[in-house]
mmCIF file of C-alpha atoms and ligand atoms in Angstrom:
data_model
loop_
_atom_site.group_PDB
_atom_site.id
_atom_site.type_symbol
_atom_site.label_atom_id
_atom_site.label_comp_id
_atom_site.label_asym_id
_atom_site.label_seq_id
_atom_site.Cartn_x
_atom_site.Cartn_y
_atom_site.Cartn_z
ATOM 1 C CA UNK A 1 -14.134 -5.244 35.963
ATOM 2 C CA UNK A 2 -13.786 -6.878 32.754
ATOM 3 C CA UNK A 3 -13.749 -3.899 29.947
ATOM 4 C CA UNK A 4 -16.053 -4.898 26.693
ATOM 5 C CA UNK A 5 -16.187 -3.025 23.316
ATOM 6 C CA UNK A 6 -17.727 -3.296 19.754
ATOM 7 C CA UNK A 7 -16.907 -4.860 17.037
ATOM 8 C CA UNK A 8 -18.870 -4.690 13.999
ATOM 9 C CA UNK A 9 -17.666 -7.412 11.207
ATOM 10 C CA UNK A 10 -18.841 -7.694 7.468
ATOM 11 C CA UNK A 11 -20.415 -10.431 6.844
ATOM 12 C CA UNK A 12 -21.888 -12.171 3.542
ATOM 13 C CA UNK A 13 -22.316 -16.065 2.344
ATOM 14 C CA UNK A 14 -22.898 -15.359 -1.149
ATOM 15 C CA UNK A 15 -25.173 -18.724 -0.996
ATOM 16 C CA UNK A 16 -27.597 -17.875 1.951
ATOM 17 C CA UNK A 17 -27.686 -13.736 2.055
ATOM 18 C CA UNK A 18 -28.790 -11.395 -0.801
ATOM 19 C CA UNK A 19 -26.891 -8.852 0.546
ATOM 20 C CA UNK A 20 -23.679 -7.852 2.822
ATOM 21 C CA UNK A 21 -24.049 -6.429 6.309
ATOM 22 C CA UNK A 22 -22.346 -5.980 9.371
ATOM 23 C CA UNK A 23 -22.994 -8.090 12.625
ATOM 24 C CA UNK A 24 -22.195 -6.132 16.034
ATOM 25 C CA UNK A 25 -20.394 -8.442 18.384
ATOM 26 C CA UNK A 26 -19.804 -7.389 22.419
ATOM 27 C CA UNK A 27 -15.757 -8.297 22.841
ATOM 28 C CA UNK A 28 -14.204 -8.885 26.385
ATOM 29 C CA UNK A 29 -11.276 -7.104 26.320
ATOM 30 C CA UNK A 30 -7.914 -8.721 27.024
ATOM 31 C CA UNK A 31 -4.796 -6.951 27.670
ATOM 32 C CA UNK A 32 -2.828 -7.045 24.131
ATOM 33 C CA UNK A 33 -5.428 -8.407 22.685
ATOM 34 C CA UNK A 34 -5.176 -8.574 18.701
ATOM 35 C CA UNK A 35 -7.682 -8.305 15.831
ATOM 36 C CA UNK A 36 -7.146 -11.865 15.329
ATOM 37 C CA UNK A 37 -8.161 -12.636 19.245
ATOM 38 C CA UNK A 38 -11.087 -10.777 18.436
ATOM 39 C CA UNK A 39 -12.070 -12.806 15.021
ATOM 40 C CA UNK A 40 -11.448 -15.872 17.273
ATOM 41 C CA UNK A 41 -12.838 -14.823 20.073
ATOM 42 C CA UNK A 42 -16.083 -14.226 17.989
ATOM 43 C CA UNK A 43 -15.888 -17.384 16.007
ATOM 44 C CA UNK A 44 -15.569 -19.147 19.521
ATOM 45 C CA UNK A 45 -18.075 -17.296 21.673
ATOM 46 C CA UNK A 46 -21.112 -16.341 19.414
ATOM 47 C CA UNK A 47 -20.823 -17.970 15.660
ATOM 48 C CA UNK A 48 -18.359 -20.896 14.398
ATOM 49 C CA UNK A 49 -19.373 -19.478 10.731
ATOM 50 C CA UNK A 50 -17.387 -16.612 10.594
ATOM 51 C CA UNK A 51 -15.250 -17.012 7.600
ATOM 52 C CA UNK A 52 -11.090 -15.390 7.590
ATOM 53 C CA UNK A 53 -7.641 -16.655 6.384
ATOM 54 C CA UNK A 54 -5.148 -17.189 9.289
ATOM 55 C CA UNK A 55 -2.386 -19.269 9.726
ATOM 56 C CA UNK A 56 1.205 -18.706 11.365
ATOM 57 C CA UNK A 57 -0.454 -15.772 14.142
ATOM 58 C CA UNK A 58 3.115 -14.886 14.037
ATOM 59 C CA UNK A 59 3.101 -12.032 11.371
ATOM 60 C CA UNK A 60 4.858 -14.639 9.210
ATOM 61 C CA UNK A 61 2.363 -16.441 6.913
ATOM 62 C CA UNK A 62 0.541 -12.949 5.195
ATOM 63 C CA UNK A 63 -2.896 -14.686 5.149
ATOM 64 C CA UNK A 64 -4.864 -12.855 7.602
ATOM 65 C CA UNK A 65 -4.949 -9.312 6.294
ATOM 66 C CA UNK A 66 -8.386 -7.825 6.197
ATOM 67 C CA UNK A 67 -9.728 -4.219 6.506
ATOM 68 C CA UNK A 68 -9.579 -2.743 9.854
ATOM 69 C CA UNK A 69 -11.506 0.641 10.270
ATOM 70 C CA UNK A 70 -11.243 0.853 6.475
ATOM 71 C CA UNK A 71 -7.577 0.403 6.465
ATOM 72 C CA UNK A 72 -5.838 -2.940 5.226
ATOM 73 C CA UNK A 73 -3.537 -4.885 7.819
ATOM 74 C CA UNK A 74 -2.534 -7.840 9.257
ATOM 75 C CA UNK A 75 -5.108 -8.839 11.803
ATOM 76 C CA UNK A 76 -2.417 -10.974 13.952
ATOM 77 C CA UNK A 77 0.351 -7.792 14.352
ATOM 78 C CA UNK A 78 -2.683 -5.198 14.923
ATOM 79 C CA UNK A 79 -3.685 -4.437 18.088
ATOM 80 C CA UNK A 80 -7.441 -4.199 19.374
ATOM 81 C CA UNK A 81 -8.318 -0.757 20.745
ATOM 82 C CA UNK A 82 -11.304 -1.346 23.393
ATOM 83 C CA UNK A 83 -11.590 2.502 23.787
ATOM 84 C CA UNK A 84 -12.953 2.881 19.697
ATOM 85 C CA UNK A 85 -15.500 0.699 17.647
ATOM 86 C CA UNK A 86 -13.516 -1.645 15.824
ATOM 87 C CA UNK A 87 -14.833 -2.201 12.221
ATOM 88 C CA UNK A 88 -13.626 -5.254 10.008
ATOM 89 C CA UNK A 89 -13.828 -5.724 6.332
ATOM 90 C CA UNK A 90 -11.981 -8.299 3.693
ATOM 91 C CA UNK A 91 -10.049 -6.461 1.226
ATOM 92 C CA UNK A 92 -10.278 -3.846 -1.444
ATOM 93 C CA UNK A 93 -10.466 -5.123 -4.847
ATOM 94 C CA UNK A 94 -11.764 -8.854 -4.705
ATOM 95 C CA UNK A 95 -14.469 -10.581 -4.464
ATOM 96 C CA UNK A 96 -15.381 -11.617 -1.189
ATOM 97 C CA UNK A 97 -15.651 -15.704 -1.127
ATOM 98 C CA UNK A 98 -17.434 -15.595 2.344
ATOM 99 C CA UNK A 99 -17.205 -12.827 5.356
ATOM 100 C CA UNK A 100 -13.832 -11.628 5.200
ATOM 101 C CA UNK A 101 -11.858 -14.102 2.975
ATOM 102 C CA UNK A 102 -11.105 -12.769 -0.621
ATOM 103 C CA UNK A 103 -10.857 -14.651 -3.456
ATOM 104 C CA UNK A 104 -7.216 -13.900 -4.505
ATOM 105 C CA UNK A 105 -7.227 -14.933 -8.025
ATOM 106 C CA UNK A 106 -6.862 -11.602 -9.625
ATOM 107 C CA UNK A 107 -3.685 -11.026 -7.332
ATOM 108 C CA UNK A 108 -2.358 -14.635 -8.114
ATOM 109 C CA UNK A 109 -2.730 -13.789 -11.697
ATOM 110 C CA UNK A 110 -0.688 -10.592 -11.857
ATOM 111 C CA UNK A 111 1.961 -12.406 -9.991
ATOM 112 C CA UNK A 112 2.283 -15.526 -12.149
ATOM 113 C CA UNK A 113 2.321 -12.464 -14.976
ATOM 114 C CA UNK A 114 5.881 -11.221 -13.978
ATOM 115 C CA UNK A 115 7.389 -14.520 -13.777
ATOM 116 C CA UNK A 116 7.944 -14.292 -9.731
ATOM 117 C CA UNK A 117 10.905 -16.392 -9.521
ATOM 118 C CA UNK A 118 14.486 -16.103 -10.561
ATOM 119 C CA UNK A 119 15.106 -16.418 -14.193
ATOM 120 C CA UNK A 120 18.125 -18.103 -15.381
ATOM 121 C CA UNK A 121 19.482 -18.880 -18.801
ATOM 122 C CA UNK A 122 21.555 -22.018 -18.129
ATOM 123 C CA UNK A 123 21.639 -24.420 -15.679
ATOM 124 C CA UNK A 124 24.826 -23.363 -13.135
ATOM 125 C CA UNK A 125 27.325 -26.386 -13.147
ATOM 126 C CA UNK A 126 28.681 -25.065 -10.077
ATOM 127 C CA UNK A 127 27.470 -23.856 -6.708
ATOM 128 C CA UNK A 128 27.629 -20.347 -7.212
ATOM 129 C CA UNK A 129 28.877 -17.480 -4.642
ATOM 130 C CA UNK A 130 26.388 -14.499 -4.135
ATOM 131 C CA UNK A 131 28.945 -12.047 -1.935
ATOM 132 C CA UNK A 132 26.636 -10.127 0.512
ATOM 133 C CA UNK A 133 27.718 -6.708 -1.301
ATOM 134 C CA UNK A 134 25.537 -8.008 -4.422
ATOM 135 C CA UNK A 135 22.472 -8.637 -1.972
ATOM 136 C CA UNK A 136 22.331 -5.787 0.536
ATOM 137 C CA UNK A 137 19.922 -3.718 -1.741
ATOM 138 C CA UNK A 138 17.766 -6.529 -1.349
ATOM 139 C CA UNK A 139 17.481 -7.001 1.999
ATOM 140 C CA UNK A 140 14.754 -4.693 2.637
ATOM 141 C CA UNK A 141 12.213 -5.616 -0.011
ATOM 142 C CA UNK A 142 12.928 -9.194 0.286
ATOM 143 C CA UNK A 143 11.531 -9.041 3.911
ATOM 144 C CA UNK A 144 7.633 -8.729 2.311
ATOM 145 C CA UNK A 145 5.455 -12.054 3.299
ATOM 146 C CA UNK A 146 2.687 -11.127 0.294
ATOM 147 C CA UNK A 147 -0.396 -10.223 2.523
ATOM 148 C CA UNK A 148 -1.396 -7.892 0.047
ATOM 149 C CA UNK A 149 -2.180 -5.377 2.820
ATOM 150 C CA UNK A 150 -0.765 -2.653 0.236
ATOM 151 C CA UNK A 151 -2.608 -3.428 -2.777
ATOM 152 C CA UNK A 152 -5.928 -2.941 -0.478
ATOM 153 C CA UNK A 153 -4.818 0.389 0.123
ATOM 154 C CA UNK A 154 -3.437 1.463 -3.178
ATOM 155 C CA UNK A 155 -5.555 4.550 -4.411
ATOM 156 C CA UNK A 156 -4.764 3.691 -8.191
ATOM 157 C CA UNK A 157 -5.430 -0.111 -8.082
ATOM 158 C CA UNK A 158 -8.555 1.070 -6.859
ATOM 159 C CA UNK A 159 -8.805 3.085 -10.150
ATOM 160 C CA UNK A 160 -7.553 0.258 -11.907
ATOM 161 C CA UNK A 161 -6.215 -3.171 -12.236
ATOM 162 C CA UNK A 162 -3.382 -1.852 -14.779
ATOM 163 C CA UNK A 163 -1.183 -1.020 -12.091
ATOM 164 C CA UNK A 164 -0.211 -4.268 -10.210
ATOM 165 C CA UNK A 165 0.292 -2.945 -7.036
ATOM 166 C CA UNK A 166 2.349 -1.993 -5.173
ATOM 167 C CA UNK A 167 3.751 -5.817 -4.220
ATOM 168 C CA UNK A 168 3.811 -6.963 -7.402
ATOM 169 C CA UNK A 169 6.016 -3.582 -8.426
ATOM 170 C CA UNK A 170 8.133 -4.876 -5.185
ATOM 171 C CA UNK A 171 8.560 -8.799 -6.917
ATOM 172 C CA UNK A 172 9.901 -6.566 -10.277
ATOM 173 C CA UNK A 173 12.176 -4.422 -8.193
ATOM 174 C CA UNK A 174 13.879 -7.158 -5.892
ATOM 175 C CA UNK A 175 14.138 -9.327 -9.126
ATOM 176 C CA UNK A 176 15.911 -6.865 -11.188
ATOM 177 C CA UNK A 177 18.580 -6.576 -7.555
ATOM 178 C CA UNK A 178 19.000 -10.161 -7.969
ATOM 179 C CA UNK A 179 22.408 -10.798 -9.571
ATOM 180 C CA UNK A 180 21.049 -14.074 -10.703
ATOM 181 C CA UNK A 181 18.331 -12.778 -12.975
ATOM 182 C CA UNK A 182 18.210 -12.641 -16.151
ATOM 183 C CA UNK A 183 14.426 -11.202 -17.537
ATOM 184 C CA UNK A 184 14.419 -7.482 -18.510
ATOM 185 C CA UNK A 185 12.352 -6.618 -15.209
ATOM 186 C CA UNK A 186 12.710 -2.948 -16.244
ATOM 187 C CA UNK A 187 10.835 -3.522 -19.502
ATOM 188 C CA UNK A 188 8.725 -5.606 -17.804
ATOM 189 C CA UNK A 189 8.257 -2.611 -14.989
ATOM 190 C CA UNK A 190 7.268 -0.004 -17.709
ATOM 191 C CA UNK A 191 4.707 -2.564 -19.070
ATOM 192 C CA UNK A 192 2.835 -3.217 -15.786
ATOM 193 C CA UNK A 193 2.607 1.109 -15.538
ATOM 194 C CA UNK A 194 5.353 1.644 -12.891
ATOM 195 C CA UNK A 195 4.677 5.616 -13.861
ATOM 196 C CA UNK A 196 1.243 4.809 -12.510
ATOM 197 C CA UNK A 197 1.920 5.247 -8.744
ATOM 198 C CA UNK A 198 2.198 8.686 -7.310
ATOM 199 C CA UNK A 199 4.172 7.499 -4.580
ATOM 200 C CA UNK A 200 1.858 8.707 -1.847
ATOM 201 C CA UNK A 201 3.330 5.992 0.486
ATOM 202 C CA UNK A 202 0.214 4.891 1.483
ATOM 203 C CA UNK A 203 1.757 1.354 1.094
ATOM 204 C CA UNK A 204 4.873 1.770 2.949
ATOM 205 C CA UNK A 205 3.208 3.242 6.011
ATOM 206 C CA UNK A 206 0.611 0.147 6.058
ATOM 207 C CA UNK A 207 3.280 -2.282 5.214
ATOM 208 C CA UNK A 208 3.702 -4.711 8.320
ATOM 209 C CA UNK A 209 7.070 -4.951 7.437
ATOM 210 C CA UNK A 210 7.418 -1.204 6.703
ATOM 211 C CA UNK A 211 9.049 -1.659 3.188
ATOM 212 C CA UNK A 212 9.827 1.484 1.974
ATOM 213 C CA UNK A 213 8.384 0.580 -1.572
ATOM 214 C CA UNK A 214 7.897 3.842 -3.230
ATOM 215 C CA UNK A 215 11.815 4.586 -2.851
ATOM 216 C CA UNK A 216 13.299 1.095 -3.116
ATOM 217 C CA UNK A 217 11.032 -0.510 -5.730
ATOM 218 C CA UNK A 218 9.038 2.257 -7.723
ATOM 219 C CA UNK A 219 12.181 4.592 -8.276
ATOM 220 C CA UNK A 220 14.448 2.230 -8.511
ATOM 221 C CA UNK A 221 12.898 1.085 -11.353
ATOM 222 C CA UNK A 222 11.876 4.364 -12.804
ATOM 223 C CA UNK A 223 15.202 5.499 -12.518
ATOM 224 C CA UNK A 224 16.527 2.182 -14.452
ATOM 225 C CA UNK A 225 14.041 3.336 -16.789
ATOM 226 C CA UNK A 226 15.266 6.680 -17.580
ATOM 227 C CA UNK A 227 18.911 4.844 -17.679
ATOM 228 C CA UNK A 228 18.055 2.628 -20.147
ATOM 229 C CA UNK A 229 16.366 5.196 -22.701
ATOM 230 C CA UNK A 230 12.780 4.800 -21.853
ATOM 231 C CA UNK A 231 10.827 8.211 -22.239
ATOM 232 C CA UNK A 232 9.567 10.045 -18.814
ATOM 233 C CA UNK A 233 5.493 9.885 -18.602
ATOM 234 C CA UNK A 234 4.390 12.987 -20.156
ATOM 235 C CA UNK A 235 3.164 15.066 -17.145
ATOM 236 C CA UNK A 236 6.991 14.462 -16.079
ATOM 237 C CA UNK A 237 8.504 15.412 -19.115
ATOM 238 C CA UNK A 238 6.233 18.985 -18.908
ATOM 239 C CA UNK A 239 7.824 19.397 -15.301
ATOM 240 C CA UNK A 240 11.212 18.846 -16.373
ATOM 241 C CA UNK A 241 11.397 21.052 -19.282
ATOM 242 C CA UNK A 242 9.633 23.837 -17.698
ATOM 243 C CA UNK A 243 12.421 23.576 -14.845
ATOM 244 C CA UNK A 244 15.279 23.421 -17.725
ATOM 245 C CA UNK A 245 13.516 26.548 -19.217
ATOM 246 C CA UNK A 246 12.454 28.529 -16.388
ATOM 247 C CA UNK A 247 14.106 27.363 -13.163
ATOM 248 C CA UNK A 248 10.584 26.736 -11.691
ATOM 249 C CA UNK A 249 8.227 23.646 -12.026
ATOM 250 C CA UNK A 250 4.779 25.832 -12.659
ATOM 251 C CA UNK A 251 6.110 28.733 -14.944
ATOM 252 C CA UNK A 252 5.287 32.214 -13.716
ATOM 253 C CA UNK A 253 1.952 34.000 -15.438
ATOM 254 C CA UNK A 254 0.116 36.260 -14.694
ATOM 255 C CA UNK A 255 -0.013 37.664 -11.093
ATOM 256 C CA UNK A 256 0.833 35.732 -8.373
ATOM 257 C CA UNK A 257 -1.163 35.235 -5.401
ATOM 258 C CA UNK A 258 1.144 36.533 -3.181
ATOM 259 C CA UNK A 259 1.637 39.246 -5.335
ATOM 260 C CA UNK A 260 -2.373 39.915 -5.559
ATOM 261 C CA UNK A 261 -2.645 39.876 -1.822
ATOM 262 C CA UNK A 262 -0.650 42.792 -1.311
ATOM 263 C CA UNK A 263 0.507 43.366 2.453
ATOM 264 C CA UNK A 264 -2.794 43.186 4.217
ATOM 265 C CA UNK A 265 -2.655 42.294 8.023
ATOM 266 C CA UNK A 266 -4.565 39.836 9.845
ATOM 267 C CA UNK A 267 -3.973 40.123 13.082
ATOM 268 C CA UNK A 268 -5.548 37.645 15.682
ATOM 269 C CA UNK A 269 -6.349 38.359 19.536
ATOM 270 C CA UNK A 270 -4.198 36.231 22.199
ATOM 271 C CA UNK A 271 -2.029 34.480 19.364
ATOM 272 C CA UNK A 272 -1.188 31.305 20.504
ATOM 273 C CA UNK A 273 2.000 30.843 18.286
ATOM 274 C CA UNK A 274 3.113 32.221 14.905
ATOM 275 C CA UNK A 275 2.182 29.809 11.635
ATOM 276 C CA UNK A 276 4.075 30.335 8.322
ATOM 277 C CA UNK A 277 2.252 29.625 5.162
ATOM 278 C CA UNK A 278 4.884 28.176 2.096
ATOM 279 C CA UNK A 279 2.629 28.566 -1.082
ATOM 280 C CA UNK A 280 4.873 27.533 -3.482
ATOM 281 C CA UNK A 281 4.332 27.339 -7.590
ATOM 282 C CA UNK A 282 1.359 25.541 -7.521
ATOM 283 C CA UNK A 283 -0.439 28.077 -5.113
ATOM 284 C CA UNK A 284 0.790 30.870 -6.545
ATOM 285 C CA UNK A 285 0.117 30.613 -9.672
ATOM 286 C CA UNK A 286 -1.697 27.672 -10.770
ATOM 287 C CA UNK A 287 -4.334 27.002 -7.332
ATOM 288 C CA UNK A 288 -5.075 30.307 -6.631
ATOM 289 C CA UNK A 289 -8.465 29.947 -5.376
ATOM 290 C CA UNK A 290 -6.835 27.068 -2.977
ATOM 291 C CA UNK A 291 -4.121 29.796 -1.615
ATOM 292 C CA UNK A 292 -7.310 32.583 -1.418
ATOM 293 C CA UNK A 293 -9.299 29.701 1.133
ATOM 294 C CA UNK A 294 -6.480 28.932 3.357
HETATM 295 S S1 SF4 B 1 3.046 4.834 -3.279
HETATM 296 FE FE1 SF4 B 1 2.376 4.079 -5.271
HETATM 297 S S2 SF4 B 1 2.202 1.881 -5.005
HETATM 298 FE FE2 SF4 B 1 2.250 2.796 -2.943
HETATM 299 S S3 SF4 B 1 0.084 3.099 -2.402
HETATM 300 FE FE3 SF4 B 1 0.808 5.022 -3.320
HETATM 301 S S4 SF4 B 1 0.264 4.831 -5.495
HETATM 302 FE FE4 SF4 B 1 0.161 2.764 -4.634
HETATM 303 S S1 SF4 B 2 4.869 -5.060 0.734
HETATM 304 FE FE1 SF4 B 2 4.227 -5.101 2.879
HETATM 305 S S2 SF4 B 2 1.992 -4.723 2.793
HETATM 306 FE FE2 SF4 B 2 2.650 -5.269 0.726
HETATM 307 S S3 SF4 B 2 2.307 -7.460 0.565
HETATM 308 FE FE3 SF4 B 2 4.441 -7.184 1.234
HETATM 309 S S4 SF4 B 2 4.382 -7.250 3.465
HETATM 310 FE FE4 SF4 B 2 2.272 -6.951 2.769
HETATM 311 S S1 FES B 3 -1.681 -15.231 10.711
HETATM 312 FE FE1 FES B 3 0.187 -15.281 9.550
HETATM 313 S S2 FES B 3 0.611 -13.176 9.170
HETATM 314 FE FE2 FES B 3 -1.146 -13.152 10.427
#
């Protein structure tokens, strides 16, 4: 018997509705079935409306990236699970156009911004030999195809459109690689807020192409940075200088938790294994009331 699920999609025609909302669709379920079968399954089967970006279906193209239970990603490389709900939404951070195409504008913008494209400052008279030594720190962050999947999921370009993103940090880095270049890209990282990120990875784990951005583009550069005489962000500068004075990174006050705990025993019926609890500096002295929960 044919297995069926859910799938509930966003939908909203700015012209017609006064609101968004989600239509339920029943999906028959096909073996490897996508998130783009589904989308065209639905546009097919119940309603030729349905608005969303696809092209190569090849994870190739970067235009069909849309929200799938909350999280960004390419609908044509993400597989349909008919055992769960599956709920779709158009990205994070732009305006939707219609259903679940974006209008891309404010991403375009930032891009244009950092002068995407190899600068040079004279015309070469001569075909010119890039060795594959020069390029292999490249290779990686070259592979992205600019679905913006990452800056969807970026917790601080929710915060704020200071921070490029997370792709647009990946243009700067692979630019400033490029042998050919010529454009201060690490000036021009410390001016679109490459201290912003807090490398949480979010972006490399949703990346299609699983670019590890927070190492090779967000480091890189902040590491250029430091090499070229720009000052640390100050919550930085406070870590380093209490680890130059003290050896630790949260200097020791007071009474630590550990410390305040004494040696009291907990002991548990039937233990099922043993768990050991790290609390580190920021525990111990500066979350104390987080250690005391746990
Ligand atoms: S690692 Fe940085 S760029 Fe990537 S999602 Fe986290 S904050 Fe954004
Ligand atoms: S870095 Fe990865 S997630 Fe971000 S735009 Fe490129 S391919 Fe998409
Ligand atoms: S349709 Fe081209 S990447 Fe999905």
């Amino acid at each position: 018997m044919t297995k069926t699920f859910k799938a509930s999609v966003f939908r909203y025609n700015p012209d017609s509705d006064d609101a968004p909302y989600f239509q339920d669709f029943d999906i028959e379920y096909e073996s490897g079935m996508t998130v783009l079968d589904v989308l065209l399954y639905i546009q097919d089967k119940y309603d030729s409306s349905l608005a969303f970006r696809w092209e190569c279906r090849g994870g190739q193209c970067g235009s069909c990236a849309v929200r799938v239970n909350k999280i960004a990603r390419i609908a044509c490389r993400t597989k349909a699970d008919p055992d769960e709900k599956l709920v779709l939404e158009p990205l994070e951070k732009m305006p939707v156009i219609k259903d679940l195409v974006t209008d891309m504008s404010q991403v375009t913008y930032r891009l244009r911004r950092i002068r995407p494209y190899v600068a040079r400052d004279k015309v070469p008279q001569h075909p010119e030999i890039i060795h594959a030594h020069q390029i292999e720190k490249l290779r990686e962050i070259r592979k992205c195809i600019e679905c913006s999947a990452c800056l969807s999921n970026c917790p601080i370009v929710h915060e704020t459109w200071d921070y490029p993103g997370p792709m647009i940090i990946r243009q700067i880095a692979r630019l400033e690689l490029d042998p050919r270049d010529v454009e201060d890209r690490v000036a021009m990282a410390m001016n679109e807020m490459v201290y912003t990120c807090t490398t949480c990875k979010m972006c490399e784990d949703i990346c299609p192409k699983k670019i590890k951005i927070p190492a090779l583009a967000v480091e890189l550069l902040r590491a250029k940075a430091v090499e070229a005489g720009y000052p640390l962000a100050e919550g930085q500068q406070a870590f380093l200088d209490s680890v130059n004075a003290t050896g630790r990174s949260v200097p020791e006050k007071d009474t630590s938790l550990l410390a305040g705990l004494g040696t009291e025993e907990f002991l548990v019926k039937n233990p099922r294994g043993r768990v050991g609890f790290f609390t580190g500096c920021l525990i111990d002295y500066r979350m104390q009331s987080t250690g005391k929960a746990l």
